[in-house]
PDB file of C-alpha atoms in Angstrom:
ATOM      1  CA  MET A   1      33.986 -19.424  -3.234  1.00  0.00           C
ATOM      2  CA  ASP A   2      33.568 -23.189  -2.397  1.00  0.00           C
ATOM      3  CA  ASN A   3      30.539 -24.518  -0.564  1.00  0.00           C
ATOM      4  CA  ASN A   4      32.446 -25.220   2.663  1.00  0.00           C
ATOM      5  CA  THR A   5      33.487 -21.521   2.846  1.00  0.00           C
ATOM      6  CA  ARG A   6      29.966 -20.362   1.974  1.00  0.00           C
ATOM      7  CA  LEU A   7      28.526 -22.778   4.610  1.00  0.00           C
ATOM      8  CA  ALA A   8      30.912 -21.343   7.290  1.00  0.00           C
ATOM      9  CA  GLN A   9      29.793 -17.833   6.346  1.00  0.00           C
ATOM     10  CA  VAL A  10      26.110 -18.829   6.758  1.00  0.00           C
ATOM     11  CA  ARG A  11      26.758 -20.286  10.156  1.00  0.00           C
ATOM     12  CA  ALA A  12      28.637 -17.125  11.137  1.00  0.00           C
ATOM     13  CA  LEU A  13      25.684 -14.995  10.026  1.00  0.00           C
ATOM     14  CA  TYR A  14      22.749 -17.217  10.852  1.00  0.00           C
ATOM     15  CA  PRO A  15      24.057 -19.656  13.581  1.00  0.00           C
ATOM     16  CA  GLU A  16      22.574 -23.155  13.836  1.00  0.00           C
ATOM     17  CA  GLN A  17      20.591 -23.794  16.993  1.00  0.00           C
ATOM     18  CA  ILE A  18      19.126 -27.310  17.212  1.00  0.00           C
ATOM     19  CA  ASN A  19      17.825 -28.686  20.513  1.00  0.00           C
ATOM     20  CA  ASP A  20      18.172 -32.343  21.526  1.00  0.00           C
ATOM     21  CA  TYR A  21      14.592 -33.215  20.460  1.00  0.00           C
ATOM     22  CA  CYS A  22      15.006 -31.788  16.913  1.00  0.00           C
ATOM     23  CA  ARG A  23      18.416 -33.437  16.578  1.00  0.00           C
ATOM     24  CA  LYS A  24      16.858 -36.796  17.314  1.00  0.00           C
ATOM     25  CA  LEU A  25      13.995 -35.980  14.925  1.00  0.00           C
ATOM     26  CA  ILE A  26      16.263 -35.184  11.975  1.00  0.00           C
ATOM     27  CA  ALA A  27      18.445 -38.191  12.687  1.00  0.00           C
ATOM     28  CA  GLU A  28      15.347 -40.442  12.423  1.00  0.00           C
ATOM     29  CA  HIS A  29      13.786 -38.465   9.561  1.00  0.00           C
ATOM     30  CA  PRO A  30      16.462 -36.866   7.370  1.00  0.00           C
ATOM     31  CA  ALA A  31      13.846 -35.259   5.192  1.00  0.00           C
ATOM     32  CA  LEU A  32      13.385 -32.714   7.984  1.00  0.00           C
ATOM     33  CA  ALA A  33      17.085 -31.655   8.150  1.00  0.00           C
ATOM     34  CA  PRO A  34      16.841 -28.746   5.705  1.00  0.00           C
ATOM     35  CA  MET A  35      14.510 -27.063   8.126  1.00  0.00           C
ATOM     36  CA  TYR A  36      17.173 -26.762  10.718  1.00  0.00           C
ATOM     37  CA  CYS A  37      20.642 -27.242   9.081  1.00  0.00           C
ATOM     38  CA  ALA A  38      22.482 -24.369   7.510  1.00  0.00           C
ATOM     39  CA  ASP A  39      22.602 -24.262   3.671  1.00  0.00           C
ATOM     40  CA  PRO A  40      25.133 -22.252   1.527  1.00  0.00           C
ATOM     41  CA  ARG A  41      22.142 -21.004  -0.504  1.00  0.00           C
ATOM     42  CA  GLU A  42      21.165 -18.769   2.431  1.00  0.00           C
ATOM     43  CA  LEU A  43      23.742 -16.307   1.140  1.00  0.00           C
ATOM     44  CA  ASP A  44      21.738 -15.935  -2.024  1.00  0.00           C
ATOM     45  CA  SER A  45      19.645 -12.932  -1.124  1.00  0.00           C
ATOM     46  CA  ALA A  46      17.992 -12.724  -4.462  1.00  0.00           C
ATOM     47  CA  GLY A  47      17.683  -8.913  -4.027  1.00  0.00           C
ATOM     48  CA  LEU A  48      15.576  -9.332  -0.916  1.00  0.00           C
ATOM     49  CA  GLU A  49      15.716  -7.412   2.353  1.00  0.00           C
ATOM     50  CA  THR A  50      16.117  -8.769   5.885  1.00  0.00           C
ATOM     51  CA  ASP A  51      12.801  -7.200   6.764  1.00  0.00           C
ATOM     52  CA  GLY A  52      11.017  -8.072   3.550  1.00  0.00           C
ATOM     53  CA  LEU A  53       7.591  -7.853   5.026  1.00  0.00           C
ATOM     54  CA  GLY A  54       8.260  -4.335   6.283  1.00  0.00           C
ATOM     55  CA  GLU A  55       7.382  -5.189   9.876  1.00  0.00           C
ATOM     56  CA  THR A  56       9.692  -2.565  11.406  1.00  0.00           C
ATOM     57  CA  ALA A  57       7.756   0.231   9.629  1.00  0.00           C
ATOM     58  CA  LEU A  58       4.559  -1.171  11.041  1.00  0.00           C
ATOM     59  CA  SER A  59       5.687  -1.153  14.582  1.00  0.00           C
ATOM     60  CA  PRO A  60       4.358   1.527  16.957  1.00  0.00           C
ATOM     61  CA  PHE A  61       6.587  -0.100  19.597  1.00  0.00           C
ATOM     62  CA  PRO A  62       9.761  -2.220  19.177  1.00  0.00           C
ATOM     63  CA  HIS A  63       7.795  -5.351  20.176  1.00  0.00           C
ATOM     64  CA  LEU A  64       4.432  -4.629  18.589  1.00  0.00           C
ATOM     65  CA  ILE A  65       3.608  -5.110  14.898  1.00  0.00           C
ATOM     66  CA  ARG A  66       0.256  -3.891  13.335  1.00  0.00           C
ATOM     67  CA  THR A  67      -0.362  -4.767   9.767  1.00  0.00           C
ATOM     68  CA  TYR A  68      -4.151  -5.096   9.921  1.00  0.00           C
ATOM     69  CA  HIS A  69      -7.047  -2.994  11.190  1.00  0.00           C
ATOM     70  CA  ASP A  70      -8.288  -5.376  13.910  1.00  0.00           C
ATOM     71  CA  ARG A  71      -5.230  -7.247  15.074  1.00  0.00           C
ATOM     72  CA  ALA A  72      -1.620  -6.794  16.102  1.00  0.00           C
ATOM     73  CA  LEU A  73       1.364  -8.987  16.952  1.00  0.00           C
ATOM     74  CA  LEU A  74       3.407  -8.955  20.091  1.00  0.00           C
ATOM     75  CA  LEU A  75       7.015  -9.998  19.710  1.00  0.00           C
ATOM     76  CA  THR A  76       7.280 -11.478  23.109  1.00  0.00           C
ATOM     77  CA  THR A  77      10.936 -12.622  22.799  1.00  0.00           C
ATOM     78  CA  GLY A  78      13.640 -13.351  20.201  1.00  0.00           C
ATOM     79  CA  ALA A  79      14.400 -16.769  21.724  1.00  0.00           C
ATOM     80  CA  CYS A  80      13.408 -20.138  19.993  1.00  0.00           C
ATOM     81  CA  PHE A  81      13.708 -23.768  20.863  1.00  0.00           C
ATOM     82  CA  SER A  82      15.561 -24.434  17.450  1.00  0.00           C
ATOM     83  CA  ARG A  83      16.257 -21.974  14.669  1.00  0.00           C
ATOM     84  CA  CYS A  84      14.243 -22.642  11.551  1.00  0.00           C
ATOM     85  CA  ARG A  85      16.288 -21.893   8.368  1.00  0.00           C
ATOM     86  CA  PHE A  86      13.107 -20.790   6.617  1.00  0.00           C
ATOM     87  CA  CYS A  87      12.313 -18.236   9.361  1.00  0.00           C
ATOM     88  CA  PHE A  88      11.038 -14.906   7.974  1.00  0.00           C
ATOM     89  CA  ARG A  89      12.392 -13.161  11.048  1.00  0.00           C
ATOM     90  CA  LYS A  90      15.912 -14.220  10.660  1.00  0.00           C
ATOM     91  CA  ARG A  91      16.785 -10.616  11.055  1.00  0.00           C
ATOM     92  CA  LEU A  92      16.106 -10.991  14.857  1.00  0.00           C
ATOM     93  CA  TRP A  93      18.900 -13.585  15.198  1.00  0.00           C
ATOM     94  CA  ARG A  94      21.542 -12.460  12.742  1.00  0.00           C
ATOM     95  CA  THR A  95      24.885 -12.055  14.490  1.00  0.00           C
ATOM     96  CA  ASP A  96      25.282  -8.614  12.929  1.00  0.00           C
ATOM     97  CA  SER A  97      22.123  -7.259  14.523  1.00  0.00           C
ATOM     98  CA  PRO A  98      21.049  -6.601  18.103  1.00  0.00           C
ATOM     99  CA  VAL A  99      19.521  -9.602  19.742  1.00  0.00           C
ATOM    100  CA  MET A 100      15.794  -9.171  20.472  1.00  0.00           C
ATOM    101  CA  GLN A 101      15.163  -9.409  24.235  1.00  0.00           C
ATOM    102  CA  GLU A 102      11.870 -10.271  25.966  1.00  0.00           C
ATOM    103  CA  VAL A 103       9.417  -7.427  26.037  1.00  0.00           C
ATOM    104  CA  ASP A 104       9.952  -5.608  29.344  1.00  0.00           C
ATOM    105  CA  GLU A 105       7.365  -4.440  31.669  1.00  0.00           C
ATOM    106  CA  ALA A 106       7.767  -0.754  30.867  1.00  0.00           C
ATOM    107  CA  GLU A 107       7.131  -1.233  27.184  1.00  0.00           C
ATOM    108  CA  PHE A 108       4.402  -3.727  27.811  1.00  0.00           C
ATOM    109  CA  THR A 109       2.581  -1.158  30.051  1.00  0.00           C
ATOM    110  CA  ASP A 110       2.835   1.422  27.211  1.00  0.00           C
ATOM    111  CA  ILE A 111       1.537  -1.172  24.701  1.00  0.00           C
ATOM    112  CA  LEU A 112      -1.410  -1.875  26.978  1.00  0.00           C
ATOM    113  CA  GLN A 113      -2.266   1.837  27.060  1.00  0.00           C
ATOM    114  CA  TRP A 114      -1.975   2.011  23.295  1.00  0.00           C
ATOM    115  CA  LEU A 115      -4.339  -0.936  22.844  1.00  0.00           C
ATOM    116  CA  LYS A 116      -6.917   0.721  25.100  1.00  0.00           C
ATOM    117  CA  ALA A 117      -6.630   3.783  22.916  1.00  0.00           C
ATOM    118  CA  HIS A 118      -7.160   1.668  19.759  1.00  0.00           C
ATOM    119  CA  PRO A 119     -10.215  -0.516  20.631  1.00  0.00           C
ATOM    120  CA  GLU A 120     -10.584  -1.614  17.030  1.00  0.00           C
ATOM    121  CA  VAL A 121      -7.562  -3.881  17.682  1.00  0.00           C
ATOM    122  CA  ASP A 122      -9.219  -6.729  19.503  1.00  0.00           C
ATOM    123  CA  ASP A 123      -7.043  -9.694  18.503  1.00  0.00           C
ATOM    124  CA  ILE A 124      -3.368 -10.147  19.639  1.00  0.00           C
ATOM    125  CA  LEU A 125      -0.918 -12.734  18.233  1.00  0.00           C
ATOM    126  CA  LEU A 126       1.806 -13.711  20.789  1.00  0.00           C
ATOM    127  CA  SER A 127       4.863 -14.603  18.727  1.00  0.00           C
ATOM    128  CA  GLY A 128       8.544 -13.922  18.530  1.00  0.00           C
ATOM    129  CA  GLY A 129      10.869 -15.815  18.436  1.00  0.00           C
ATOM    130  CA  ASP A 130       8.736 -18.367  20.268  1.00  0.00           C
ATOM    131  CA  VAL A 131       6.532 -17.247  23.127  1.00  0.00           C
ATOM    132  CA  MET A 132       6.607 -20.757  24.634  1.00  0.00           C
ATOM    133  CA  THR A 133      10.309 -20.240  25.591  1.00  0.00           C
ATOM    134  CA  LEU A 134       8.936 -17.880  28.233  1.00  0.00           C
ATOM    135  CA  SER A 135       7.922 -19.179  31.674  1.00  0.00           C
ATOM    136  CA  ASP A 136       4.293 -20.113  32.414  1.00  0.00           C
ATOM    137  CA  ASN A 137       4.029 -17.158  34.721  1.00  0.00           C
ATOM    138  CA  LYS A 138       5.274 -14.723  32.142  1.00  0.00           C
ATOM    139  CA  ILE A 139       2.952 -16.059  29.421  1.00  0.00           C
ATOM    140  CA  PHE A 140      -0.130 -15.984  31.672  1.00  0.00           C
ATOM    141  CA  HIS A 141       0.886 -12.495  32.953  1.00  0.00           C
ATOM    142  CA  LEU A 142       0.944 -11.266  29.277  1.00  0.00           C
ATOM    143  CA  ILE A 143      -2.406 -12.936  28.418  1.00  0.00           C
ATOM    144  CA  ASP A 144      -4.222 -11.848  31.565  1.00  0.00           C
ATOM    145  CA  GLN A 145      -3.089  -8.169  31.124  1.00  0.00           C
ATOM    146  CA  LEU A 146      -4.102  -8.168  27.528  1.00  0.00           C
ATOM    147  CA  LEU A 147      -7.481  -9.568  28.282  1.00  0.00           C
ATOM    148  CA  ALA A 148      -7.947  -7.151  31.167  1.00  0.00           C
ATOM    149  CA  THR A 149      -7.710  -4.133  28.777  1.00  0.00           C
ATOM    150  CA  GLY A 150     -11.396  -4.718  28.016  1.00  0.00           C
ATOM    151  CA  THR A 151     -10.625  -4.282  24.348  1.00  0.00           C
ATOM    152  CA  ILE A 152      -8.741  -7.471  23.549  1.00  0.00           C
ATOM    153  CA  ARG A 153     -11.123 -10.342  23.020  1.00  0.00           C
ATOM    154  CA  THR A 154      -8.787 -13.048  21.469  1.00  0.00           C
ATOM    155  CA  CYS A 155      -5.214 -14.048  22.025  1.00  0.00           C
ATOM    156  CA  ARG A 156      -3.402 -16.441  19.700  1.00  0.00           C
ATOM    157  CA  ILE A 157      -0.318 -18.254  20.936  1.00  0.00           C
ATOM    158  CA  CYS A 158       1.821 -18.842  17.812  1.00  0.00           C
ATOM    159  CA  SER A 159       4.444 -21.511  18.680  1.00  0.00           C
ATOM    160  CA  ARG A 160       6.594 -24.276  17.221  1.00  0.00           C
ATOM    161  CA  ALA A 161       6.704 -25.922  20.673  1.00  0.00           C
ATOM    162  CA  PRO A 162       4.449 -28.880  19.756  1.00  0.00           C
ATOM    163  CA  ALA A 163       6.714 -29.715  16.834  1.00  0.00           C
ATOM    164  CA  ALA A 164      10.101 -28.634  18.235  1.00  0.00           C
ATOM    165  CA  ALA A 165       9.862 -29.035  22.024  1.00  0.00           C
ATOM    166  CA  PRO A 166       6.609 -30.967  22.831  1.00  0.00           C
ATOM    167  CA  GLU A 167       7.618 -31.515  26.493  1.00  0.00           C
ATOM    168  CA  ARG A 168       7.102 -27.773  26.944  1.00  0.00           C
ATOM    169  CA  ILE A 169       3.269 -28.307  26.681  1.00  0.00           C
ATOM    170  CA  THR A 170       2.794 -29.622  30.186  1.00  0.00           C
ATOM    171  CA  GLU A 171      -0.615 -30.734  31.613  1.00  0.00           C
ATOM    172  CA  HIS A 172      -0.429 -27.725  34.044  1.00  0.00           C
ATOM    173  CA  PHE A 173       0.124 -25.219  31.198  1.00  0.00           C
ATOM    174  CA  ALA A 174      -2.566 -26.799  29.122  1.00  0.00           C
ATOM    175  CA  ALA A 175      -5.096 -26.823  31.986  1.00  0.00           C
ATOM    176  CA  GLU A 176      -4.416 -23.167  32.974  1.00  0.00           C
ATOM    177  CA  LEU A 177      -4.635 -22.066  29.315  1.00  0.00           C
ATOM    178  CA  GLY A 178      -7.973 -23.866  28.951  1.00  0.00           C
ATOM    179  CA  LYS A 179      -9.483 -21.792  31.814  1.00  0.00           C
ATOM    180  CA  ARG A 180      -9.265 -18.614  29.777  1.00  0.00           C
ATOM    181  CA  ASP A 181     -11.770 -17.545  27.115  1.00  0.00           C
ATOM    182  CA  GLY A 182     -10.590 -16.162  23.784  1.00  0.00           C
ATOM    183  CA  ILE A 183      -7.424 -18.284  23.599  1.00  0.00           C
ATOM    184  CA  TRP A 184      -6.303 -20.076  20.395  1.00  0.00           C
ATOM    185  CA  PHE A 185      -3.197 -22.063  19.958  1.00  0.00           C
ATOM    186  CA  ILE A 186      -1.537 -21.811  16.539  1.00  0.00           C
ATOM    187  CA  CYS A 187       0.931 -24.631  16.007  1.00  0.00           C
ATOM    188  CA  HIS A 188       3.354 -25.073  13.056  1.00  0.00           C
ATOM    189  CA  PHE A 189       3.886 -28.528  11.604  1.00  0.00           C
ATOM    190  CA  ASN A 190       5.294 -28.684   8.049  1.00  0.00           C
ATOM    191  CA  HIS A 191       5.721 -32.414   7.580  1.00  0.00           C
ATOM    192  CA  PRO A 192       3.908 -35.578   8.789  1.00  0.00           C
ATOM    193  CA  ASP A 193       7.205 -36.953  10.264  1.00  0.00           C
ATOM    194  CA  GLU A 194       7.051 -34.067  12.792  1.00  0.00           C
ATOM    195  CA  LEU A 195       3.853 -35.610  14.232  1.00  0.00           C
ATOM    196  CA  THR A 196       5.637 -37.963  16.629  1.00  0.00           C
ATOM    197  CA  ALA A 197       4.035 -39.566  19.564  1.00  0.00           C
ATOM    198  CA  GLU A 198       5.379 -36.805  21.792  1.00  0.00           C
ATOM    199  CA  ALA A 199       4.120 -34.096  19.490  1.00  0.00           C
ATOM    200  CA  GLU A 200       0.667 -35.613  19.158  1.00  0.00           C
ATOM    201  CA  ASN A 201       0.439 -35.990  22.970  1.00  0.00           C
ATOM    202  CA  ALA A 202       1.390 -32.336  23.462  1.00  0.00           C
ATOM    203  CA  CYS A 203      -1.498 -31.356  21.120  1.00  0.00           C
ATOM    204  CA  ARG A 204      -3.924 -33.694  22.920  1.00  0.00           C
ATOM    205  CA  ARG A 205      -3.115 -32.039  26.226  1.00  0.00           C
ATOM    206  CA  LEU A 206      -4.261 -28.661  24.784  1.00  0.00           C
ATOM    207  CA  ILE A 207      -7.273 -30.065  23.086  1.00  0.00           C
ATOM    208  CA  ARG A 208      -8.314 -32.114  26.003  1.00  0.00           C
ATOM    209  CA  ASN A 209      -8.394 -28.896  28.093  1.00  0.00           C
ATOM    210  CA  GLY A 210     -10.567 -27.064  25.586  1.00  0.00           C
ATOM    211  CA  VAL A 211      -7.947 -25.048  23.801  1.00  0.00           C
ATOM    212  CA  PRO A 212      -8.728 -24.789  20.086  1.00  0.00           C
ATOM    213  CA  MET A 213      -5.886 -25.368  17.722  1.00  0.00           C
ATOM    214  CA  LEU A 214      -5.046 -24.296  14.204  1.00  0.00           C
ATOM    215  CA  ASN A 215      -1.870 -25.190  12.136  1.00  0.00           C
ATOM    216  CA  GLN A 216       0.167 -22.964   9.816  1.00  0.00           C
ATOM    217  CA  ALA A 217       2.502 -24.784   7.464  1.00  0.00           C
ATOM    218  CA  VAL A 218       5.023 -23.406   4.941  1.00  0.00           C
ATOM    219  CA  LEU A 219       5.529 -24.944   1.516  1.00  0.00           C
ATOM    220  CA  LEU A 220       9.196 -25.767   1.383  1.00  0.00           C
ATOM    221  CA  ALA A 221      11.131 -26.893  -1.734  1.00  0.00           C
ATOM    222  CA  GLY A 222      12.807 -30.227  -1.073  1.00  0.00           C
ATOM    223  CA  VAL A 223      10.884 -30.787   2.151  1.00  0.00           C
ATOM    224  CA  ASN A 224       7.256 -31.001   1.746  1.00  0.00           C
ATOM    225  CA  ASP A 225       6.459 -29.789  -1.797  1.00  0.00           C
ATOM    226  CA  SER A 226       4.375 -32.681  -2.874  1.00  0.00           C
ATOM    227  CA  ALA A 227       0.577 -33.333  -2.658  1.00  0.00           C
ATOM    228  CA  GLU A 228       1.230 -36.722  -1.046  1.00  0.00           C
ATOM    229  CA  ILE A 229       3.330 -35.368   1.884  1.00  0.00           C
ATOM    230  CA  LEU A 230       0.898 -32.503   2.638  1.00  0.00           C
ATOM    231  CA  HIS A 231      -2.158 -34.771   2.253  1.00  0.00           C
ATOM    232  CA  LYS A 232      -0.839 -36.997   4.912  1.00  0.00           C
ATOM    233  CA  LEU A 233       0.013 -34.050   7.161  1.00  0.00           C
ATOM    234  CA  PHE A 234      -3.365 -32.295   6.831  1.00  0.00           C
ATOM    235  CA  LYS A 235      -5.309 -35.629   7.274  1.00  0.00           C
ATOM    236  CA  ASN A 236      -3.339 -36.417  10.432  1.00  0.00           C
ATOM    237  CA  LEU A 237      -3.826 -32.897  11.840  1.00  0.00           C
ATOM    238  CA  ALA A 238      -7.534 -33.102  11.240  1.00  0.00           C
ATOM    239  CA  HIS A 239      -7.620 -36.508  13.026  1.00  0.00           C
ATOM    240  CA  LEU A 240      -6.135 -34.847  16.006  1.00  0.00           C
ATOM    241  CA  ARG A 241      -8.726 -32.040  15.803  1.00  0.00           C
ATOM    242  CA  ILE A 242      -6.201 -29.481  14.659  1.00  0.00           C
ATOM    243  CA  LYS A 243      -7.581 -27.435  11.776  1.00  0.00           C
ATOM    244  CA  PRO A 244      -5.030 -26.816   8.966  1.00  0.00           C
ATOM    245  CA  HIS A 245      -5.373 -23.036   8.690  1.00  0.00           C
ATOM    246  CA  TYR A 246      -2.708 -21.731   6.224  1.00  0.00           C
ATOM    247  CA  LEU A 247      -0.290 -23.204   3.859  1.00  0.00           C
ATOM    248  CA  PHE A 248       2.156 -20.337   3.109  1.00  0.00           C
ATOM    249  CA  HIS A 249       4.453 -19.845   0.174  1.00  0.00           C
ATOM    250  CA  ILE A 250       7.904 -18.929   1.431  1.00  0.00           C
ATOM    251  CA  ASP A 251       8.147 -15.154   2.465  1.00  0.00           C
ATOM    252  CA  PRO A 252      10.020 -12.524   0.498  1.00  0.00           C
ATOM    253  CA  VAL A 253      12.940 -12.081   2.928  1.00  0.00           C
ATOM    254  CA  GLU A 254      16.707 -12.503   2.661  1.00  0.00           C
ATOM    255  CA  GLY A 255      18.174 -15.906   3.392  1.00  0.00           C
ATOM    256  CA  VAL A 256      15.203 -18.126   2.562  1.00  0.00           C
ATOM    257  CA  SER A 257      14.797 -18.009  -1.227  1.00  0.00           C
ATOM    258  CA  HIS A 258      16.129 -21.568  -1.796  1.00  0.00           C
ATOM    259  CA  PHE A 259      12.943 -22.837  -0.163  1.00  0.00           C
ATOM    260  CA  ALA A 260      10.685 -21.132  -2.671  1.00  0.00           C
ATOM    261  CA  THR A 261       8.621 -23.390  -4.957  1.00  0.00           C
ATOM    262  CA  GLY A 262       6.785 -20.703  -6.930  1.00  0.00           C
ATOM    263  CA  VAL A 263       3.097 -20.061  -6.543  1.00  0.00           C
ATOM    264  CA  GLN A 264       2.068 -22.325  -9.425  1.00  0.00           C
ATOM    265  CA  LYS A 265       3.399 -25.381  -7.527  1.00  0.00           C
ATOM    266  CA  GLY A 266       1.212 -24.549  -4.518  1.00  0.00           C
ATOM    267  CA  LEU A 267      -1.770 -24.076  -6.692  1.00  0.00           C
ATOM    268  CA  GLU A 268      -1.314 -27.433  -8.332  1.00  0.00           C
ATOM    269  CA  ILE A 269      -1.151 -29.066  -4.907  1.00  0.00           C
ATOM    270  CA  MET A 270      -4.290 -27.227  -3.769  1.00  0.00           C
ATOM    271  CA  GLU A 271      -6.055 -28.327  -6.929  1.00  0.00           C
ATOM    272  CA  SER A 272      -5.346 -31.881  -6.119  1.00  0.00           C
ATOM    273  CA  PHE A 273      -6.902 -31.361  -2.616  1.00  0.00           C
ATOM    274  CA  ARG A 274     -10.349 -30.432  -3.924  1.00  0.00           C
ATOM    275  CA  TYR A 275     -11.302 -33.983  -4.424  1.00  0.00           C
ATOM    276  CA  THR A 276      -9.216 -35.633  -1.699  1.00  0.00           C
ATOM    277  CA  LEU A 277      -9.463 -33.308   1.273  1.00  0.00           C
ATOM    278  CA  SER A 278     -12.582 -31.935   3.088  1.00  0.00           C
ATOM    279  CA  SER A 279     -12.768 -28.326   4.261  1.00  0.00           C
ATOM    280  CA  LEU A 280     -11.796 -29.674   7.776  1.00  0.00           C
ATOM    281  CA  ALA A 281      -8.382 -30.759   6.446  1.00  0.00           C
ATOM    282  CA  ARG A 282      -7.796 -28.237   3.702  1.00  0.00           C
ATOM    283  CA  PRO A 283      -5.920 -25.017   4.483  1.00  0.00           C
ATOM    284  CA  ASP A 284      -5.912 -21.700   2.641  1.00  0.00           C
ATOM    285  CA  PHE A 285      -2.864 -21.271   0.415  1.00  0.00           C
ATOM    286  CA  ALA A 286      -1.533 -17.752   0.900  1.00  0.00           C
ATOM    287  CA  ILE A 287       1.446 -15.425   0.094  1.00  0.00           C
ATOM    288  CA  ASP A 288       2.516 -12.569   2.318  1.00  0.00           C
ATOM    289  CA  LEU A 289       3.268  -9.418   0.240  1.00  0.00           C
ATOM    290  CA  PRO A 290       6.272  -7.299   0.868  1.00  0.00           C
ATOM    291  CA  CYS A 291       6.309  -3.855   2.498  1.00  0.00           C
ATOM    292  CA  GLY A 292       3.330  -4.651   4.747  1.00  0.00           C
ATOM    293  CA  GLY A 293       1.055  -5.629   1.878  1.00  0.00           C
ATOM    294  CA  GLY A 294      -0.412  -8.495   4.069  1.00  0.00           C
ATOM    295  CA  LYS A 295      -1.693 -11.947   3.145  1.00  0.00           C
ATOM    296  CA  VAL A 296      -3.331 -12.877  -0.157  1.00  0.00           C
ATOM    297  CA  VAL A 297      -5.270 -16.111  -0.369  1.00  0.00           C
ATOM    298  CA  LEU A 298      -4.774 -17.834  -3.610  1.00  0.00           C
ATOM    299  CA  THR A 299      -7.007 -20.429  -5.255  1.00  0.00           C
ATOM    300  CA  PRO A 300      -6.864 -22.401  -8.495  1.00  0.00           C
ATOM    301  CA  ASP A 301      -8.887 -20.926 -11.327  1.00  0.00           C
ATOM    302  CA  ASP A 302     -12.532 -22.143 -10.979  1.00  0.00           C
ATOM    303  CA  LYS A 303     -14.229 -20.447 -14.019  1.00  0.00           C
ATOM    304  CA  ASP A 304     -13.689 -20.608 -17.714  1.00  0.00           C
ATOM    305  CA  MET A 305     -14.411 -17.800 -20.202  1.00  0.00           C
ATOM    306  CA  ASN A 306     -17.947 -19.101 -20.764  1.00  0.00           C
ATOM    307  CA  GLY A 307     -18.911 -18.879 -17.145  1.00  0.00           C
ATOM    308  CA  ASN A 308     -18.650 -22.588 -16.367  1.00  0.00           C
ATOM    309  CA  TYR A 309     -17.093 -23.902 -13.144  1.00  0.00           C
ATOM    310  CA  TRP A 310     -14.581 -26.592 -12.721  1.00  0.00           C
ATOM    311  CA  SER A 311     -15.863 -29.815 -11.014  1.00  0.00           C
ATOM    312  CA  ALA A 312     -13.159 -31.667  -9.147  1.00  0.00           C
ATOM    313  CA  VAL A 313     -15.564 -34.602  -8.946  1.00  0.00           C
ATOM    314  CA  LYS A 314     -16.701 -34.764 -12.573  1.00  0.00           C
ATOM    315  CA  GLN A 315     -13.324 -33.510 -13.849  1.00  0.00           C
ATOM    316  CA  CYS A 316     -14.931 -31.097 -16.207  1.00  0.00           C
ATOM    317  CA  TYR A 317     -16.436 -27.648 -16.448  1.00  0.00           C
ATOM    318  CA  MET A 318     -20.115 -27.389 -15.571  1.00  0.00           C
ATOM    319  CA  LYS A 319     -22.742 -24.600 -15.678  1.00  0.00           C
ATOM    320  CA  HIS A 320     -24.549 -23.406 -12.563  1.00  0.00           C
ATOM    321  CA  PRO A 321     -28.018 -22.149 -13.570  1.00  0.00           C
ATOM    322  CA  LEU A 322     -28.325 -19.371 -10.974  1.00  0.00           C
ATOM    323  CA  THR A 323     -24.872 -17.717 -10.780  1.00  0.00           C
ATOM    324  CA  ASP A 324     -25.667 -15.191 -13.378  1.00  0.00           C
ATOM    325  CA  ILE A 325     -28.731 -13.838 -11.703  1.00  0.00           C
ATOM    326  CA  SER A 326     -28.189 -10.455 -10.044  1.00  0.00           C
ATOM    327  CA  SER A 327     -30.201  -9.275  -6.969  1.00  0.00           C
ATOM    328  CA  LYS A 328     -31.851  -5.989  -6.982  1.00  0.00           C
TER     329      LYS A 328
END
């Protein structure tokens, strides 16, 4: 089967959706194109599943996922501004699957009752799809009802809007969001070229209104898999007062394996950051395990067989005189 045929099949299964802002972005920065443009290699499933993280089995409701003891994720909608080709929830927008709709009021009411009955869950991630495709009124309704349970203390808005539709972050939205305690905004920049003037201003609106921001990035082969690119991204984010939170290896789901770099590549990049990035600008490198196994934070080896620790400053292994003392 030739590449054109395979590409047509990919587009039939995983349609391209690129908004005007992202089309302009990739025209000016071609290195970003693989994040949005279909690739024949999306048909190479590598034996993976569409729900490789096992989210469906972890869902007490169709729009709620609970992997961890103290937090859960609300799938607010299946809509996005643009469809990312590395998306680990491509199952939600495959043409051979039902399209995920917005969470309706009846199910949301049941979810609120479930949360009250499970007070150990005190942190909610609002995701999708992209929660920022919803109206301001709908977003604030969801947040306010969650906080009103008396059990939810933090809500995280997880969105590509600053990177893919920065005009969506209006001054009104940012000001209203900043009035609420317990709110964090988790943005998703993968490459320094995404930090356009428009994107930076969108982030500044949130920060200026007191909304703390974290960034999640994905290590993508052929896009950002170099220490130089990620160093620039993380330094620029820290300058904007956005904490680089996670750098994820690509997830084990069907249709994204061509973005995989292998863990060793990520560890090598993280090793180079020990001397060049402070903790303000350095994220955790993590993998998400299949079947609901959750996140694992990975670090380069620090210790040799003699109990010495690697110094990125001195570029040698050194002994710490107190590390072998045990408390009693």
